[in-house]
Amino acid sequence: MTHAPHPFRIANFRAYWAARLSMTLAQNGMIIIIGWQTYAIAKRTMTPSQAAAQLGLIGLLQFLPLFLSTPITGWVADRFDRRWIARLTISLQLACALVLAVTTYQGTIGLPVIFSVAVALGLARAFAGPALGALAPNLVPREVLPTAIALSSTSWQVGAIVGPALIGYAYGHSPGLAYSLASGLFALAAVAMFLIGPVARSITPGKAHPLRQIVEGLVYVGRNKLVLGAITLDLFAVFLAGTTALLPIYAADILKVGEGGLSALAGAPGVGAMLTATFFSIRPLKTNVGPKMLGAVVVYGLATMMFGISTWLPLSLAALALAGAADMFSVYIRQSLIQLYTPDTMRGRVGAASQLTISASNELGEAESGFLAAALGPVGAVLVGGGGAVLVTLIWTFLFPSLRNARTFDPPPTLIDPIPDQPKLNPIDIKETEQAR
């Protein structure tokens, strides 16, 4: 039996990893400065509670395009070349960054412009998520897929750490410079994505009606209780315990640390997450994966509550780093299980369902945090959210016994092998692949 190569020894995966890194640097940096700029603009004419609600609206506007397009995005990722979907969506995000850069330099930036860009960014991410998630397993052998997922997560977490710090620092010098830097990073991501050559994948779905193919993906998620439990656990836990939307309020009004402190707070979860992902890329987890995932989500909720009551910056940073490490622990296990339990021909559709829950927990969770903060105050909102995440995990432990009983990443014998050992090329890629040889 031939030993599978490390993912970084595969040229297509290296290009994919570089594209993910550059893209997430730009995305995470833009998320934090858009929130800061929105809060700053809103406070000029609104009360603090009203300004907090605008942060919630930003999250809602990014979620709605994804919610409305989810039935289509997964089918598109299963039906068309995933590389081109990623290239086009990264280009759309580049255009959004350029719009913010130009309007900021011109002094015409305002809430309507930011809200419009938020909608476009939500649409781009709606199509990018299933395509990028389903593309990764096509680039590496199944034996090293958990390692590839850990490496991919590492690139995302590096972006979560460095992106806010880098682009936040640029924002301190000039808001326009920050958006220009984000534009350059999106451009680099697009170039890297174009370097990915033809890849082997299972043949796309047959000639069944697109609506029937969409339904097939939803039915698969509903019937596979482990996949359903993993997806919905993330939905409710992160929806309740997310703190990203409230970081500008903590930085400005509670910790009083300004823009520099905001960048540090935004990057702290990524520090813990990156260390965790790096560890798993070197030493993949192999045993008791389900119970460990559930335990990690409990730690995530408790760490969020610790952040909520802290008024000391070092403690706040430590709590956020712990929350990020616990979240990454859970993400690593959850994504590995979902990918390994899903056939390649259905990964786009299952990925779209997963992305919907992730986006609901992030963007819609930001809306929930902003609106709840307007009603209870930021500290009350964070405490309620962290406690809710712990409670949901305990409930899911009993609702989905397949989660707590999952000992390894290997599917049970009753499931059809979800990853073909010899995936077939799409007909359009056969000639291209022969030329590449």
Coordinates of C-alpha atoms in Angstrom, one line a residue, residues 31-209:
I31 CA -15.1 42.3 8.9
I32 CA -13.5 44.1 11.9
I33 CA -12.9 47.5 10.2
I34 CA -16.4 47.5 8.6
G35 CA -17.8 46.9 12.1
W36 CA -15.6 49.7 13.6
Q37 CA -16.5 52.1 10.8
T38 CA -20.2 51.3 11.0
Y39 CA -20.2 51.9 14.8
A40 CA -18.2 55.1 14.4
I41 CA -20.5 56.5 11.7
A42 CA -23.7 55.4 13.6
K43 CA -22.6 57.0 16.9
R44 CA -22.5 60.4 15.2
T45 CA -26.2 60.6 15.0
M46 CA -27.5 57.7 17.2
T47 CA -27.5 56.6 20.8
P48 CA -25.1 53.8 21.8
S49 CA -28.0 51.3 21.8
Q50 CA -29.1 52.3 18.3
A51 CA -25.5 52.1 17.1
A52 CA -25.2 48.6 18.5
A53 CA -28.3 47.7 16.5
Q54 CA -26.6 48.8 13.3
L55 CA -23.9 46.2 14.0
G56 CA -26.6 43.6 14.2
L57 CA -28.1 44.8 10.9
I58 CA -24.7 44.3 9.2
G59 CA -24.8 40.6 10.2
L60 CA -28.4 40.3 9.1
L61 CA -27.7 41.8 5.7
Q62 CA -24.9 39.3 5.1
F63 CA -27.0 36.4 6.1
L64 CA -30.1 37.0 4.0
P65 CA -28.4 36.6 0.6
L66 CA -26.9 33.3 1.8
F67 CA -30.2 32.1 3.2
L68 CA -32.1 32.8 0.0
S69 CA -29.5 31.3 -2.3
T70 CA -28.5 28.2 -0.3
P71 CA -30.8 25.9 -2.3
I72 CA -28.9 26.9 -5.4
T73 CA -25.3 27.2 -4.2
G74 CA -24.8 23.6 -3.2
W75 CA -26.2 22.3 -6.5
V76 CA -23.9 24.7 -8.4
A77 CA -20.9 23.4 -6.5
D78 CA -21.8 19.8 -7.4
R79 CA -22.7 20.6 -11.0
F80 CA -20.0 23.0 -12.2
D81 CA -16.2 23.4 -11.9
R82 CA -15.6 24.3 -8.3
R83 CA -12.4 26.1 -9.2
W84 CA -14.2 28.6 -11.4
I85 CA -16.9 29.2 -8.7
A86 CA -14.2 30.1 -6.3
R87 CA -12.4 32.3 -8.7
L88 CA -15.5 34.3 -9.6
T89 CA -16.6 34.7 -5.9
I90 CA -13.2 35.9 -4.9
S91 CA -13.3 38.4 -7.7
L92 CA -16.7 39.7 -6.4
Q93 CA -15.2 40.2 -3.0
L94 CA -12.3 42.1 -4.6
A95 CA -14.8 44.4 -6.2
C96 CA -16.5 45.0 -2.8
A97 CA -13.2 46.0 -1.2
L98 CA -12.5 48.3 -4.1
V99 CA -15.9 50.0 -3.7
L100 CA -15.2 50.6 0.0
A101 CA -11.7 51.9 -0.8
V102 CA -12.8 54.4 -3.4
T103 CA -15.8 55.7 -1.4
T104 CA -13.6 56.1 1.7
Y105 CA -11.0 58.0 -0.2
Q106 CA -13.7 60.2 -1.7
G107 CA -15.3 60.8 1.6
T108 CA -18.7 59.5 0.4
I109 CA -18.7 56.4 2.6
G110 CA -21.8 56.0 4.7
L111 CA -24.2 53.4 6.1
P112 CA -26.1 52.8 2.8
V113 CA -22.8 52.1 1.0
I114 CA -21.6 49.7 3.8
F115 CA -25.0 47.9 3.9
S116 CA -25.0 47.4 0.1
V117 CA -21.5 46.0 0.2
A118 CA -22.5 43.7 3.1
V119 CA -25.2 42.2 0.8
A120 CA -22.8 41.6 -2.0
L121 CA -20.2 40.0 0.4
G122 CA -22.9 37.7 1.7
L123 CA -23.8 36.6 -1.8
A124 CA -20.2 36.0 -2.7
R125 CA -19.6 33.9 0.4
A126 CA -22.8 32.0 -0.2
F127 CA -21.4 30.5 -3.5
A128 CA -17.8 30.4 -2.3
G129 CA -18.3 28.3 0.8
P130 CA -19.7 25.1 -0.8
A131 CA -17.3 25.3 -3.7
L132 CA -14.2 25.8 -1.6
G133 CA -15.3 23.2 1.0
A134 CA -16.1 20.6 -1.6
L135 CA -12.9 21.3 -3.6
A136 CA -10.4 20.5 -0.8
P137 CA -11.2 16.7 -0.7
N138 CA -10.7 16.6 -4.5
L139 CA -7.1 17.7 -4.0
V140 CA -5.7 15.1 -1.6
P141 CA -6.0 11.4 -1.0
R142 CA -8.7 10.4 1.6
E143 CA -6.0 9.1 4.0
V144 CA -4.7 12.6 4.6
L145 CA -8.0 14.5 4.4
P146 CA -8.1 15.3 8.2
T147 CA -4.6 16.7 7.9
A148 CA -5.6 18.8 4.9
I149 CA -8.6 20.1 6.8
A150 CA -6.4 21.0 9.8
L151 CA -3.9 22.8 7.4
S152 CA -6.8 24.6 5.7
S153 CA -8.1 25.6 9.1
T154 CA -4.7 26.9 10.0
S155 CA -4.7 29.2 7.0
W156 CA -8.1 30.5 8.1
Q157 CA -6.9 31.1 11.6
V158 CA -3.8 32.8 10.5
G159 CA -6.1 35.1 8.6
A160 CA -8.2 35.6 11.7
I161 CA -5.1 36.7 13.7
V162 CA -3.1 38.6 11.2
G163 CA -5.9 40.0 9.1
P164 CA -7.5 42.2 11.8
A165 CA -4.1 43.2 13.1
L166 CA -2.7 44.0 9.7
I167 CA -5.7 45.7 8.2
G168 CA -6.6 47.3 11.5
Y169 CA -3.2 48.8 11.7
A170 CA -3.6 50.2 8.2
Y171 CA -7.0 51.6 9.2
G172 CA -5.3 53.5 12.0
H173 CA -3.2 55.3 9.4
S174 CA -5.9 55.6 6.7
P175 CA -9.3 53.9 6.3
G176 CA -8.8 54.0 2.6
L177 CA -5.4 52.3 2.9
A178 CA -7.0 49.5 4.9
Y179 CA -9.5 48.7 2.1
S180 CA -6.8 49.0 -0.5
L181 CA -4.7 46.4 1.3
A182 CA -7.7 44.1 1.5
S183 CA -8.2 44.6 -2.3
G184 CA -4.6 43.5 -2.9
L185 CA -5.0 40.4 -0.7
F186 CA -8.2 39.4 -2.6
A187 CA -6.3 39.9 -5.9
L188 CA -3.5 37.5 -4.6
A189 CA -6.1 35.0 -3.7
A190 CA -7.6 35.1 -7.1
V191 CA -4.2 34.5 -8.7
A192 CA -3.5 31.5 -6.5
M193 CA -6.9 30.0 -7.3
F194 CA -6.1 30.3 -11.0
L195 CA -2.9 28.2 -10.4
I196 CA -5.0 25.2 -9.4
G197 CA -5.0 22.8 -12.3
P198 CA -7.6 20.1 -13.2
V199 CA -8.5 17.9 -10.3
A200 CA -10.0 14.4 -10.0
R201 CA -13.5 14.3 -8.6
S202 CA -16.5 12.1 -8.9
I203 CA -18.7 12.6 -11.9
T204 CA -21.4 15.2 -11.3
P205 CA -25.0 14.3 -10.7
G206 CA -27.0 12.8 -13.6
K207 CA -29.8 14.3 -15.6
A208 CA -32.3 14.5 -12.8
H209 CA -34.1 17.8 -12.4

